[in-house]
Amino acid sequence: MNIVCLDLEGVLVPEIWIAFAKESGIPELTKTTRDEPDYDKLMTWRLEVLKEHGLGLKEIQDTIAKIDPIPGAKEFLDELRSLTQVIIISDTFEQFATPLMKKLGWPTIFCNSLEVAESGEITGFRMRCEQSKLTTVKALQSIGYETIASGDSYNDLGMIRASKAGFLFKSPDNIKNDNPDLAAYETYDELLAAIKNVL
């Protein structure tokens, strides 16, 4: 029994925080898990920046409403789901992901949630579990699945390396250079062929 575990941002949709950084004119918010491996540290810092600028959930959701999946992502996902089970495992949040899942045809996603005040200020975040991607892959393996994983960032490496097959996808050069033993692909056709090869 195989199950494919995919990252969301950078793999199927553009990076939400990069889009929001452009929309809000706050360039420092372009920092992502491609730059900072410690997700808790990154999110805590992001929330401080939002607070400084008086920005909340609504402003981010307004940006997300304008984001479309990466060209070819939905077709790739549809074909992959016709072949095997697929789960998106993301460090994003339910409040961000829902409109994007609609555009991708409602695939299954495991993600986290934000704590939001009545004013709309994001006051905190709740991670589903420690090292959520690696933990989820190990849990799937414990109930009889063989996992195949793909992602683009530092926080994807755990699930990629723990799986029977794992691939980098649209990763920046620093991550590819740090992990020369991992196959790295740039197009959905290449990734689909690699996954088919191990199904």
PDB file of C-alpha atoms in Angstrom:
ATOM      1  CA  MET A   1       0.000   0.000   0.000  1.00  0.00           C
ATOM      2  CA  ASN A   2       1.575   3.237  -1.165  1.00  0.00           C
ATOM      3  CA  ILE A   3       0.707   6.770  -0.165  1.00  0.00           C
ATOM      4  CA  VAL A   4       2.287   9.891  -1.655  1.00  0.00           C
ATOM      5  CA  CYS A   5       2.998  12.754   0.760  1.00  0.00           C
ATOM      6  CA  LEU A   6       3.443  16.160  -0.857  1.00  0.00           C
ATOM      7  CA  ASP A   7       4.393  19.542   0.493  1.00  0.00           C
ATOM      8  CA  LEU A   8       2.029  22.370  -0.504  1.00  0.00           C
ATOM      9  CA  GLU A   9       3.796  25.720  -0.835  1.00  0.00           C
ATOM     10  CA  GLY A  10       6.466  25.859  -3.516  1.00  0.00           C
ATOM     11  CA  VAL A  11       5.299  22.464  -4.825  1.00  0.00           C
ATOM     12  CA  LEU A  12       1.606  22.915  -5.716  1.00  0.00           C
ATOM     13  CA  VAL A  13       0.945  26.583  -4.965  1.00  0.00           C
ATOM     14  CA  PRO A  14       3.204  29.650  -4.754  1.00  0.00           C
ATOM     15  CA  GLU A  15       4.632  30.531  -1.347  1.00  0.00           C
ATOM     16  CA  ILE A  16       1.884  32.359   0.557  1.00  0.00           C
ATOM     17  CA  TRP A  17       4.245  34.507   2.638  1.00  0.00           C
ATOM     18  CA  ILE A  18       6.215  35.631  -0.428  1.00  0.00           C
ATOM     19  CA  ALA A  19       2.957  36.695  -2.121  1.00  0.00           C
ATOM     20  CA  PHE A  20       1.885  38.513   1.039  1.00  0.00           C
ATOM     21  CA  ALA A  21       5.279  40.219   1.363  1.00  0.00           C
ATOM     22  CA  LYS A  22       4.831  41.647  -2.155  1.00  0.00           C
ATOM     23  CA  GLU A  23       1.206  42.643  -1.549  1.00  0.00           C
ATOM     24  CA  SER A  24       1.923  44.297   1.806  1.00  0.00           C
ATOM     25  CA  GLY A  25       5.243  45.864   0.790  1.00  0.00           C
ATOM     26  CA  ILE A  26       7.086  44.190   3.693  1.00  0.00           C
ATOM     27  CA  PRO A  27      10.103  42.552   2.013  1.00  0.00           C
ATOM     28  CA  GLU A  28      11.370  40.787   5.151  1.00  0.00           C
ATOM     29  CA  LEU A  29       8.283  38.521   5.057  1.00  0.00           C
ATOM     30  CA  THR A  30       9.740  36.776   2.005  1.00  0.00           C
ATOM     31  CA  LYS A  31      11.747  34.590   4.423  1.00  0.00           C
ATOM     32  CA  THR A  32      10.419  30.982   4.286  1.00  0.00           C
ATOM     33  CA  THR A  33      11.424  27.475   5.360  1.00  0.00           C
ATOM     34  CA  ARG A  34      13.829  27.548   2.421  1.00  0.00           C
ATOM     35  CA  ASP A  35      15.810  30.083   4.466  1.00  0.00           C
ATOM     36  CA  GLU A  36      14.987  29.204   8.089  1.00  0.00           C
ATOM     37  CA  PRO A  37      14.896  25.509   9.065  1.00  0.00           C
ATOM     38  CA  ASP A  38      13.317  26.187  12.502  1.00  0.00           C
ATOM     39  CA  TYR A  39       9.597  26.616  11.750  1.00  0.00           C
ATOM     40  CA  ASP A  40       8.590  27.735  15.260  1.00  0.00           C
ATOM     41  CA  LYS A  41      11.250  30.435  15.196  1.00  0.00           C
ATOM     42  CA  LEU A  42      10.147  31.547  11.709  1.00  0.00           C
ATOM     43  CA  MET A  43       6.429  31.748  12.616  1.00  0.00           C
ATOM     44  CA  THR A  44       7.044  33.567  15.909  1.00  0.00           C
ATOM     45  CA  TRP A  45       9.105  36.130  14.015  1.00  0.00           C
ATOM     46  CA  ARG A  46       6.415  36.487  11.302  1.00  0.00           C
ATOM     47  CA  LEU A  47       3.726  37.167  13.912  1.00  0.00           C
ATOM     48  CA  GLU A  48       5.907  39.885  15.455  1.00  0.00           C
ATOM     49  CA  VAL A  49       6.286  41.535  12.026  1.00  0.00           C
ATOM     50  CA  LEU A  50       2.508  41.381  11.446  1.00  0.00           C
ATOM     51  CA  LYS A  51       1.852  42.953  14.842  1.00  0.00           C
ATOM     52  CA  GLU A  52       4.355  45.763  14.190  1.00  0.00           C
ATOM     53  CA  HIS A  53       2.519  46.617  10.973  1.00  0.00           C
ATOM     54  CA  GLY A  54      -1.006  46.156  12.382  1.00  0.00           C
ATOM     55  CA  LEU A  55      -1.833  43.366   9.938  1.00  0.00           C
ATOM     56  CA  GLY A  56      -4.029  40.348  10.671  1.00  0.00           C
ATOM     57  CA  LEU A  57      -5.720  37.317   9.181  1.00  0.00           C
ATOM     58  CA  LYS A  58      -8.029  39.245   6.848  1.00  0.00           C
ATOM     59  CA  GLU A  59      -5.163  40.943   5.022  1.00  0.00           C
ATOM     60  CA  ILE A  60      -3.406  37.599   4.476  1.00  0.00           C
ATOM     61  CA  GLN A  61      -6.646  35.904   3.361  1.00  0.00           C
ATOM     62  CA  ASP A  62      -7.250  38.747   0.875  1.00  0.00           C
ATOM     63  CA  THR A  63      -3.855  37.952  -0.668  1.00  0.00           C
ATOM     64  CA  ILE A  64      -4.506  34.180  -0.665  1.00  0.00           C
ATOM     65  CA  ALA A  65      -7.785  34.749  -2.556  1.00  0.00           C
ATOM     66  CA  LYS A  66      -5.674  36.032  -5.473  1.00  0.00           C
ATOM     67  CA  ILE A  67      -3.239  33.071  -5.471  1.00  0.00           C
ATOM     68  CA  ASP A  68      -3.726  30.338  -8.062  1.00  0.00           C
ATOM     69  CA  PRO A  69      -2.035  26.923  -8.053  1.00  0.00           C
ATOM     70  CA  ILE A  70       1.248  26.658  -9.959  1.00  0.00           C
ATOM     71  CA  PRO A  71       0.390  25.960 -13.644  1.00  0.00           C
ATOM     72  CA  GLY A  72      -0.004  22.202 -14.094  1.00  0.00           C
ATOM     73  CA  ALA A  73      -0.350  21.462 -10.355  1.00  0.00           C
ATOM     74  CA  LYS A  74      -4.022  20.485 -10.400  1.00  0.00           C
ATOM     75  CA  GLU A  75      -3.567  18.228 -13.441  1.00  0.00           C
ATOM     76  CA  PHE A  76      -0.525  16.592 -11.800  1.00  0.00           C
ATOM     77  CA  LEU A  77      -2.482  16.050  -8.587  1.00  0.00           C
ATOM     78  CA  ASP A  78      -5.528  14.671 -10.438  1.00  0.00           C
ATOM     79  CA  GLU A  79      -3.401  12.154 -12.336  1.00  0.00           C
ATOM     80  CA  LEU A  80      -1.464  11.157  -9.215  1.00  0.00           C
ATOM     81  CA  ARG A  81      -4.703  10.649  -7.255  1.00  0.00           C
ATOM     82  CA  SER A  82      -5.994   8.366 -10.023  1.00  0.00           C
ATOM     83  CA  LEU A  83      -2.947   6.122  -9.430  1.00  0.00           C
ATOM     84  CA  THR A  84      -2.584   6.077  -5.635  1.00  0.00           C
ATOM     85  CA  GLN A  85      -3.543   7.737  -2.344  1.00  0.00           C
ATOM     86  CA  VAL A  86      -2.168  11.267  -1.890  1.00  0.00           C
ATOM     87  CA  ILE A  87      -1.953  13.470   1.209  1.00  0.00           C
ATOM     88  CA  ILE A  88      -0.657  17.016   1.327  1.00  0.00           C
ATOM     89  CA  ILE A  89       1.359  17.525   4.518  1.00  0.00           C
ATOM     90  CA  SER A  90       1.985  21.206   5.107  1.00  0.00           C
ATOM     91  CA  ASP A  91       3.183  23.502   7.855  1.00  0.00           C
ATOM     92  CA  THR A  92       0.619  26.061   6.697  1.00  0.00           C
ATOM     93  CA  PHE A  93      -2.668  26.687   8.505  1.00  0.00           C
ATOM     94  CA  GLU A  94      -6.296  25.719   7.912  1.00  0.00           C
ATOM     95  CA  GLN A  95      -7.222  29.416   7.691  1.00  0.00           C
ATOM     96  CA  PHE A  96      -4.769  29.822   4.780  1.00  0.00           C
ATOM     97  CA  ALA A  97      -5.170  26.472   3.021  1.00  0.00           C
ATOM     98  CA  THR A  98      -8.936  26.149   2.506  1.00  0.00           C
ATOM     99  CA  PRO A  99      -9.323  28.458  -0.541  1.00  0.00           C
ATOM    100  CA  LEU A 100      -6.275  26.828  -2.139  1.00  0.00           C
ATOM    101  CA  MET A 101      -7.671  23.316  -1.566  1.00  0.00           C
ATOM    102  CA  LYS A 102     -10.830  24.396  -3.390  1.00  0.00           C
ATOM    103  CA  LYS A 103      -8.742  25.437  -6.416  1.00  0.00           C
ATOM    104  CA  LEU A 104      -6.881  22.087  -6.302  1.00  0.00           C
ATOM    105  CA  GLY A 105     -10.083  19.999  -6.239  1.00  0.00           C
ATOM    106  CA  TRP A 106     -10.226  19.390  -2.455  1.00  0.00           C
ATOM    107  CA  PRO A 107      -7.292  17.012  -1.899  1.00  0.00           C
ATOM    108  CA  THR A 108      -6.685  15.796   1.664  1.00  0.00           C
ATOM    109  CA  ILE A 109      -4.409  18.122   3.640  1.00  0.00           C
ATOM    110  CA  PHE A 110      -2.876  17.747   7.076  1.00  0.00           C
ATOM    111  CA  CYS A 111      -1.878  21.173   8.395  1.00  0.00           C
ATOM    112  CA  ASN A 112      -1.903  23.371  11.498  1.00  0.00           C
ATOM    113  CA  SER A 113      -4.163  26.108  12.867  1.00  0.00           C
ATOM    114  CA  LEU A 114      -3.829  29.734  13.852  1.00  0.00           C
ATOM    115  CA  GLU A 115      -5.039  31.373  17.045  1.00  0.00           C
ATOM    116  CA  VAL A 116      -6.936  34.486  16.011  1.00  0.00           C
ATOM    117  CA  ALA A 117      -8.375  37.209  18.258  1.00  0.00           C
ATOM    118  CA  GLU A 118     -11.825  38.708  17.592  1.00  0.00           C
ATOM    119  CA  SER A 119     -10.031  41.749  16.184  1.00  0.00           C
ATOM    120  CA  GLY A 120      -8.492  39.527  13.497  1.00  0.00           C
ATOM    121  CA  GLU A 121      -5.010  39.729  14.995  1.00  0.00           C
ATOM    122  CA  ILE A 122      -3.128  36.438  14.736  1.00  0.00           C
ATOM    123  CA  THR A 123      -2.062  35.868  18.340  1.00  0.00           C
ATOM    124  CA  GLY A 124      -0.426  32.460  18.006  1.00  0.00           C
ATOM    125  CA  PHE A 125      -0.336  29.160  16.176  1.00  0.00           C
ATOM    126  CA  ARG A 126      -0.919  25.529  17.077  1.00  0.00           C
ATOM    127  CA  MET A 127       1.201  22.887  15.425  1.00  0.00           C
ATOM    128  CA  ARG A 128      -0.598  19.589  14.895  1.00  0.00           C
ATOM    129  CA  CYS A 129       2.359  17.664  16.306  1.00  0.00           C
ATOM    130  CA  GLU A 130       6.134  17.937  16.750  1.00  0.00           C
ATOM    131  CA  GLN A 131       8.072  17.686  13.436  1.00  0.00           C
ATOM    132  CA  SER A 132       4.699  17.341  11.734  1.00  0.00           C
ATOM    133  CA  LYS A 133       5.856  16.064   8.344  1.00  0.00           C
ATOM    134  CA  LEU A 134       8.252  13.401   9.645  1.00  0.00           C
ATOM    135  CA  THR A 135       5.847  12.385  12.434  1.00  0.00           C
ATOM    136  CA  THR A 136       2.964  11.996   9.951  1.00  0.00           C
ATOM    137  CA  VAL A 137       5.025   9.869   7.555  1.00  0.00           C
ATOM    138  CA  LYS A 138       6.132   7.597  10.409  1.00  0.00           C
ATOM    139  CA  ALA A 139       2.510   7.293  11.602  1.00  0.00           C
ATOM    140  CA  LEU A 140       1.367   6.321   8.093  1.00  0.00           C
ATOM    141  CA  GLN A 141       4.144   3.721   7.954  1.00  0.00           C
ATOM    142  CA  SER A 142       3.022   2.347  11.334  1.00  0.00           C
ATOM    143  CA  ILE A 143      -0.433   1.559   9.889  1.00  0.00           C
ATOM    144  CA  GLY A 144       0.913  -0.292   6.871  1.00  0.00           C
ATOM    145  CA  TYR A 145       1.623   2.346   4.231  1.00  0.00           C
ATOM    146  CA  GLU A 146       4.822   2.741   2.276  1.00  0.00           C
ATOM    147  CA  THR A 147       5.386   6.455   1.813  1.00  0.00           C
ATOM    148  CA  ILE A 148       6.737   8.356  -1.168  1.00  0.00           C
ATOM    149  CA  ALA A 149       7.445  12.009  -0.367  1.00  0.00           C
ATOM    150  CA  SER A 150       8.308  15.198  -2.191  1.00  0.00           C
ATOM    151  CA  GLY A 151       8.916  18.777  -1.121  1.00  0.00           C
ATOM    152  CA  ASP A 152      11.134  21.789  -1.685  1.00  0.00           C
ATOM    153  CA  SER A 153      12.318  23.017   1.734  1.00  0.00           C
ATOM    154  CA  TYR A 154      14.359  22.167   4.802  1.00  0.00           C
ATOM    155  CA  ASN A 155      11.236  21.134   6.709  1.00  0.00           C
ATOM    156  CA  ASP A 156      10.482  18.492   4.027  1.00  0.00           C
ATOM    157  CA  LEU A 157      13.795  16.650   4.351  1.00  0.00           C
ATOM    158  CA  GLY A 158      12.674  14.507   7.305  1.00  0.00           C
ATOM    159  CA  MET A 159       9.691  13.027   5.472  1.00  0.00           C
ATOM    160  CA  ILE A 160      11.655  12.680   2.224  1.00  0.00           C
ATOM    161  CA  ARG A 161      14.492  10.759   3.877  1.00  0.00           C
ATOM    162  CA  ALA A 162      12.169   8.585   5.990  1.00  0.00           C
ATOM    163  CA  SER A 163      10.180   7.425   2.939  1.00  0.00           C
ATOM    164  CA  LYS A 164      10.831   4.460   0.648  1.00  0.00           C
ATOM    165  CA  ALA A 165      11.375   7.052  -2.094  1.00  0.00           C
ATOM    166  CA  GLY A 166      11.756  10.800  -1.777  1.00  0.00           C
ATOM    167  CA  PHE A 167      12.335  13.645  -4.187  1.00  0.00           C
ATOM    168  CA  LEU A 168      13.154  17.325  -4.074  1.00  0.00           C
ATOM    169  CA  PHE A 169      10.852  19.413  -6.261  1.00  0.00           C
ATOM    170  CA  LYS A 170      11.501  22.999  -7.369  1.00  0.00           C
ATOM    171  CA  SER A 171      14.019  23.343  -4.543  1.00  0.00           C
ATOM    172  CA  PRO A 172      16.463  26.261  -4.351  1.00  0.00           C
ATOM    173  CA  ASP A 173      20.122  25.565  -5.089  1.00  0.00           C
ATOM    174  CA  ASN A 174      21.180  25.721  -1.419  1.00  0.00           C
ATOM    175  CA  ILE A 175      18.934  22.759  -0.537  1.00  0.00           C
ATOM    176  CA  LYS A 176      19.945  20.777  -3.640  1.00  0.00           C
ATOM    177  CA  ASN A 177      23.628  21.437  -2.909  1.00  0.00           C
ATOM    178  CA  ASP A 178      23.218  20.359   0.748  1.00  0.00           C
ATOM    179  CA  ASN A 179      21.476  17.125  -0.345  1.00  0.00           C
ATOM    180  CA  PRO A 180      23.268  15.937  -3.490  1.00  0.00           C
ATOM    181  CA  ASP A 181      22.093  12.346  -2.966  1.00  0.00           C
ATOM    182  CA  LEU A 182      18.413  13.268  -3.405  1.00  0.00           C
ATOM    183  CA  ALA A 183      16.889  13.269  -6.890  1.00  0.00           C
ATOM    184  CA  ALA A 184      15.688  16.784  -7.718  1.00  0.00           C
ATOM    185  CA  TYR A 185      13.052  17.625 -10.319  1.00  0.00           C
ATOM    186  CA  GLU A 186      11.718  20.845 -11.801  1.00  0.00           C
ATOM    187  CA  THR A 187       8.626  19.740 -13.768  1.00  0.00           C
ATOM    188  CA  TYR A 188       5.469  17.854 -12.831  1.00  0.00           C
ATOM    189  CA  ASP A 189       6.059  15.400 -15.692  1.00  0.00           C
ATOM    190  CA  GLU A 190       9.474  14.474 -14.249  1.00  0.00           C
ATOM    191  CA  LEU A 191       8.090  14.101 -10.724  1.00  0.00           C
ATOM    192  CA  LEU A 192       5.120  12.035 -11.903  1.00  0.00           C
ATOM    193  CA  ALA A 193       7.432   9.707 -13.860  1.00  0.00           C
ATOM    194  CA  ALA A 194       9.700   9.297 -10.803  1.00  0.00           C
ATOM    195  CA  ILE A 195       6.719   8.471  -8.558  1.00  0.00           C
ATOM    196  CA  LYS A 196       5.223   6.053 -11.094  1.00  0.00           C
ATOM    197  CA  ASN A 197       8.579   4.315 -11.201  1.00  0.00           C
ATOM    198  CA  VAL A 198       8.384   3.394  -7.494  1.00  0.00           C
ATOM    199  CA  LEU A 199       4.636   2.690  -7.199  1.00  0.00           C
TER     200      LEU A 199
END
